[in-house]
Each structure stands twice: as structure tokens, then as C-alpha cells.
Short mmCIF file of C-alpha atoms in Angstrom, two decimals:
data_model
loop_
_atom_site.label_atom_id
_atom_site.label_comp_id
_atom_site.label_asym_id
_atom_site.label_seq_id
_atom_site.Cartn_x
_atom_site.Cartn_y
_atom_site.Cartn_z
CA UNK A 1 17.57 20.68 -31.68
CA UNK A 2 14.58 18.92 -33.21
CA UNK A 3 14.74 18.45 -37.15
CA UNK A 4 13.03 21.18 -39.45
CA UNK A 5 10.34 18.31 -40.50
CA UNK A 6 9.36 17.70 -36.41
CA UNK A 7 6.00 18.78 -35.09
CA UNK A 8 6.40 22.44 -33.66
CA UNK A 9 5.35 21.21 -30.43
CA UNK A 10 8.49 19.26 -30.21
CA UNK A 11 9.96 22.81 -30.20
CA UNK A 12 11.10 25.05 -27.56
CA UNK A 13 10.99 28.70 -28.90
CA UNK A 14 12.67 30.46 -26.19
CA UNK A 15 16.16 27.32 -26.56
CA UNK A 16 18.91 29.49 -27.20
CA UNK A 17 19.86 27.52 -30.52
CA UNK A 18 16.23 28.36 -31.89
CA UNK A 19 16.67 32.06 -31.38
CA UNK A 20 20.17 31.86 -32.85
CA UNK A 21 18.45 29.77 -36.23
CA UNK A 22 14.67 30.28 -35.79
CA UNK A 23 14.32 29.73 -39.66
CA UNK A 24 13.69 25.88 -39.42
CA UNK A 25 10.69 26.19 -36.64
CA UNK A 26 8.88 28.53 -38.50
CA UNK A 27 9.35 26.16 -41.64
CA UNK A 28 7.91 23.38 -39.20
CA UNK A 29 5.08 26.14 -38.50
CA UNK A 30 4.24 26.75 -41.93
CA UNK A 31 4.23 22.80 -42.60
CA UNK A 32 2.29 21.40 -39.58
CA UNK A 33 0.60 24.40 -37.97
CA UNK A 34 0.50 27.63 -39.70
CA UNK A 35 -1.57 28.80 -37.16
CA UNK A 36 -0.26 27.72 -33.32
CA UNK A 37 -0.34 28.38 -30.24
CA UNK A 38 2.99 28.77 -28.43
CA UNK A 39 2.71 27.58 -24.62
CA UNK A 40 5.84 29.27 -24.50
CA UNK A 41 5.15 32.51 -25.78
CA UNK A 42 1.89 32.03 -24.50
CA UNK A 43 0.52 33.33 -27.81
CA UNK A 44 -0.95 32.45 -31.22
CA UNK A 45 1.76 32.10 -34.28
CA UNK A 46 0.36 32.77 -38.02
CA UNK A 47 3.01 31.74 -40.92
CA UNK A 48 1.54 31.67 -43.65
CA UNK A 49 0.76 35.00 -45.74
CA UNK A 50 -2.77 34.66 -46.79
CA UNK A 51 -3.24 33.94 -43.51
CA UNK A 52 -1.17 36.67 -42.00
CA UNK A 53 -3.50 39.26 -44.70
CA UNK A 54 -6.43 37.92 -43.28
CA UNK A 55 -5.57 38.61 -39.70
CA UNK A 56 -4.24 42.01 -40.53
CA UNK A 57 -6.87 43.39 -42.38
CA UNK A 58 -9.57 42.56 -39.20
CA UNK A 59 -8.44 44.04 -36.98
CA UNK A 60 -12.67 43.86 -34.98
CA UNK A 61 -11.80 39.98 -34.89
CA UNK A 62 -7.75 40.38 -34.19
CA UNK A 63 -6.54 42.76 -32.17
CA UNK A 64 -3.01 44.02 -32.13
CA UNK A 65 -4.20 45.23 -28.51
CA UNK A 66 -2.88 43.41 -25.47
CA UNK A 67 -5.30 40.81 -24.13
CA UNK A 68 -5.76 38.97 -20.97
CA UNK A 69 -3.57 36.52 -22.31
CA UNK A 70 -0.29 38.18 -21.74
CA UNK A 71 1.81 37.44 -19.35
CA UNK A 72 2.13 40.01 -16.32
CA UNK A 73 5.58 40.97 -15.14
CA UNK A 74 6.28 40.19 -11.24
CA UNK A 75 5.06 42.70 -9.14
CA UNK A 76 8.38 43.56 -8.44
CA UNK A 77 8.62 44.48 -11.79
CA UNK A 78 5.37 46.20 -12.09
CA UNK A 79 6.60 48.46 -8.75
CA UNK A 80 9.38 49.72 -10.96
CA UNK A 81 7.46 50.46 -14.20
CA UNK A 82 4.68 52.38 -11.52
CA UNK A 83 7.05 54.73 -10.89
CA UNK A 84 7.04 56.04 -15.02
CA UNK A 85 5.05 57.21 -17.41
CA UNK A 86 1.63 55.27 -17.90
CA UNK A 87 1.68 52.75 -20.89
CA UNK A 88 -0.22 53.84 -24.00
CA UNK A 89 -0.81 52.38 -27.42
CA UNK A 90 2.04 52.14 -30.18
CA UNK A 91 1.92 51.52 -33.25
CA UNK A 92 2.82 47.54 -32.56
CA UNK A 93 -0.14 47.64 -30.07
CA UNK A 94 -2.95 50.16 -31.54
CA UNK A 95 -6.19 49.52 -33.64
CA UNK A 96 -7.55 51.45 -35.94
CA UNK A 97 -8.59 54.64 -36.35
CA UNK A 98 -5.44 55.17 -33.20
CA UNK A 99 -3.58 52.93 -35.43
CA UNK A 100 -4.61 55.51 -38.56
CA UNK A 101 -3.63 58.37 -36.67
CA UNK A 102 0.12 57.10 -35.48
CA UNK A 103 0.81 55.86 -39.41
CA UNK A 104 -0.42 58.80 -41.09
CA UNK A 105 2.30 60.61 -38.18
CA UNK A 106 5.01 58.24 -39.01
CA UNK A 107 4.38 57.81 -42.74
CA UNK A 108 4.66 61.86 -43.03
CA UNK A 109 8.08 61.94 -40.65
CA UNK A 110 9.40 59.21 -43.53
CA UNK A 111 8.08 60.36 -46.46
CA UNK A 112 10.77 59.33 -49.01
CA UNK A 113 11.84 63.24 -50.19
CA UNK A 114 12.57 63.60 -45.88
CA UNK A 115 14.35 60.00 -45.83
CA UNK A 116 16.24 61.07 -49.19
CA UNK A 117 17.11 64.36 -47.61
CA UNK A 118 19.03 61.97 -44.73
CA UNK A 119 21.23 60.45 -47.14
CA UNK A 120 24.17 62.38 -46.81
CA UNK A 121 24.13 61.89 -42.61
CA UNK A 122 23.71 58.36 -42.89
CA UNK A 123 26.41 57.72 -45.64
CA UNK A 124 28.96 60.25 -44.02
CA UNK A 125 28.03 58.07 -40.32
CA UNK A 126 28.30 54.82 -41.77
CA UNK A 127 32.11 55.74 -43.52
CA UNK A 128 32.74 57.26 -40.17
CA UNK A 129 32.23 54.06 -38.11
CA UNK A 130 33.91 51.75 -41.18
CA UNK A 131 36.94 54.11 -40.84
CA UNK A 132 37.41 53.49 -37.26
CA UNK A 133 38.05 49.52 -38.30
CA UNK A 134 39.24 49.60 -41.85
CA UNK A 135 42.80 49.51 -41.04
CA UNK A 136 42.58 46.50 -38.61
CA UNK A 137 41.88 43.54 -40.92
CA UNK A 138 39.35 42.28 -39.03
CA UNK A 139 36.12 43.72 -36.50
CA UNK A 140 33.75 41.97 -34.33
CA UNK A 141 30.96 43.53 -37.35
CA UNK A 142 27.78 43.75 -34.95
CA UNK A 143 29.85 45.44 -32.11
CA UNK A 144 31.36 48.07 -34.51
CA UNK A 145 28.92 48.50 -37.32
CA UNK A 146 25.37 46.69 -36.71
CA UNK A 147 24.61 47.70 -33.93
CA UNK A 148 25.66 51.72 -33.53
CA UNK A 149 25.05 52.43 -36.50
CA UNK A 150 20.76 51.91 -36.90
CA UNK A 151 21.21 53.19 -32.97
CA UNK A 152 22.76 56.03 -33.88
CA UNK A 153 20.71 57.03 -36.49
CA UNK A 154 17.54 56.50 -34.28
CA UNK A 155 18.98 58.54 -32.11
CA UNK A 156 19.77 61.25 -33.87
CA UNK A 157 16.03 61.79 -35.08
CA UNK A 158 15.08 61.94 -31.11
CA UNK A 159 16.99 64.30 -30.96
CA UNK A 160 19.58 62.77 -28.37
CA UNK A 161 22.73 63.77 -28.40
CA UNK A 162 25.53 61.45 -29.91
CA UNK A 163 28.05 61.93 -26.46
CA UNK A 164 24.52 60.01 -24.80
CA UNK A 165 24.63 57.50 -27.04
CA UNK A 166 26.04 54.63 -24.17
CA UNK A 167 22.69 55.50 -22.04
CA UNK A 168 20.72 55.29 -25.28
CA UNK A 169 22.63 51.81 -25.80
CA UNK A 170 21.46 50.65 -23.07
CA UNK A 171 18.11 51.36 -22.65
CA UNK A 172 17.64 50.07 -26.09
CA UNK A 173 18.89 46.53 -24.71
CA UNK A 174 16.69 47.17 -21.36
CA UNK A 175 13.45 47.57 -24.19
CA UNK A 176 14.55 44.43 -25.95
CA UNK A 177 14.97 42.30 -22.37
CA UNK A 178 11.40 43.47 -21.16
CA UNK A 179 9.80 43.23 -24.43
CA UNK A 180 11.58 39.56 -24.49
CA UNK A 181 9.54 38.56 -21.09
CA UNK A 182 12.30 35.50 -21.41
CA UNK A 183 15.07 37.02 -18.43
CA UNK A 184 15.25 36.15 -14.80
CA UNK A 185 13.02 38.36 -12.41
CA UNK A 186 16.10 40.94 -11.18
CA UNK A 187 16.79 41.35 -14.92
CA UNK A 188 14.07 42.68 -15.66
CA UNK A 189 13.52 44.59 -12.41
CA UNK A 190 16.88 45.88 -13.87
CA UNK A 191 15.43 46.66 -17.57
CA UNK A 192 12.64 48.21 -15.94
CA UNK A 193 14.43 50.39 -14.04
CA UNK A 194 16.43 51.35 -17.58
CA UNK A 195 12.93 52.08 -19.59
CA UNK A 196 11.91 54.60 -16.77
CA UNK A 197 15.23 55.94 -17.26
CA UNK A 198 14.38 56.26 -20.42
CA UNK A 199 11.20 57.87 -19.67
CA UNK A 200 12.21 60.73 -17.73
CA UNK A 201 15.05 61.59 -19.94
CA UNK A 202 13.14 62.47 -22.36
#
């Protein structure tokens, strides 16, 4: 792995050791490049947060749209995704005033007396899922506490029900592999095939 004080482009992004410890490229970012284009990613990387303010707060001159410079899936993939709902704007990928609207949605659905109000769920889940390991001395943490319990918690304000929760699992992981772009092409005909899952169950 090329040293913290190397020139990003001596970096490869997408190496399995930088995703495990990404902390020492981005400190090579905010050094040599703060603002860097990935041929990776195939995008630009801003590090630095007056920079980061800047870009966020024009959004005429940045977009949070995606351009022609993202990379397409392979058609195979694309055939898959066809067969689902049509993609819309999120809140990752909107502009204002869309972006406005989808906030002002969110920001009501988590107003802190609502999140307050889930205290008692999420304190009585997360004892729940401790209480299933406590006893053993050890636990694989991520397996048996990171990961279900944020999932489960999702889930339950979707409204899906907890005995679906292995489907919900893994769609979540079929997002995170598509989203990634970074899997062989039957993986993600495979994730694809998961998100419009996804998509007509619910």
C-alpha cells in the first residue's frame, strides 16, 4: 500500500486494503489534491471543507445529478433493472427545489420529538440483540450487533415485517454491490435482480 505522504495517483481506490483503511488516501487527498479526479471512480474527489461548502451550496455549477460521466452498467445489467420501477431522483441525487421538497419530507419524518418518541424501540431492540450474545464471552460484533441492528430499525419504519428481515438483508447488500459499480458483471446482474426484488415488494 503506498505511504499516507504518496501522490494520490499512486493510489488505487477500489485495492481492497484502501477500502479496509481509506483514512490515509484521503489524508494524501487533502495534502496533494484536495480536489481530484479518480480514474477509478471515474469521478471528481473534494477533501477539504471550505471546499466541500463551496460545492454544496451551488448546486447551478455542481450538480448532485448524474452526468454523462458515470459509468453505465452492462447491458446485461441494464436488461434486469428494465424490468423495475423507473429510476427517479433521491435525495443523494436531486437538486434543488426536488432536493427542498424530499428534505423538508425527511426532516418532518425525523423531527427530534418523533426520533425521541423511538427511543424506547430502539433501546428495548438493541438489549434484545446484546442478550442473544451476552452469555458467550465473545461475538463476531458486526454479524450480531452492527449490522441488524441499524437494518432492523430501517426496517421497521418501512414498515417490513421483522420475520422478512433475511430478504431485507439482502437486498440491502444487493444496493450496496450496485451502488459500488466495483463487482464482476454476474454480480451485479445478481444485485440487480435483488433491487427489483426489492421494488416489487414493496
Amino acid at each position: 500500500m503506498p505511504q499516507p505522504t504518496s501522490h494520490p495517483s499512486a493510489w488505487n481506490v477500489l485495492d481492497p486494503a484502501t477500502l479496509e483503511d481509506p483514512f490515509p488516501f484521503f489524508a494524501a487527498l487533502r495534502r496533494h489534491e484536495p480536489v481530484y479526479f479518480d480514474p477509478h471512480l471515474q469521478c471528481f474527489l473534494v477533501t477539504r471543507y471550505a471546499d466541500v461548502w463551496e460545492v454544496i451550496h451551488q448546486p447551478e455549477i455542481f450538480s448532485s445529478q448524474t452526468g454523462p460521466i458515470a459509468k453505465l452498467p452492462p447491458m446485461e445489467v441494464l436488461a434486469v433493472l428494465m424490468k423495475g420501477r423507473p429510476p427517479v431522483d433521491t435525495l443523494l441525487s436531486a437538486d434543488p427545489p426536488r432536493h427542498t421538497r424530499y428534505r423538508s419530507l425527511v426532516t418532518r419524518a425525523f423531527a427530534p420529538r418523533r426520533v425521541s418518541g423511538l427511543e424506547p424501540a430502539i433501546r428495548s431492540l438493541a438489549n434484545a440483540l446484546v442478550d442473544r450474545f451476552a452469555g458467550q464471552g465473545e461475538v463476531e460484533l458486526v454479524a450480531e450487533f452492527a449490522v441488524p441492528f441499524p437494518l432492523t430499525i430501517i426496517a421497521d419504519q418501512l414498515g417490513v415485517p421483522r420475520s422478512d428481515m433475511p430478504h431485507f438483508k439482502r437486498w440491502s447488500d444487493d444496493f450496496v454491490t450496485f451502488l459500488g459499480q466495483i463487482a464482476d458483471t454476474p454480480a451485479l446482474v445478481e444485485a440487480a435482480r435483488g433491487i427489483v426484488e426489492f421494488q416489487r415488494y414493496m
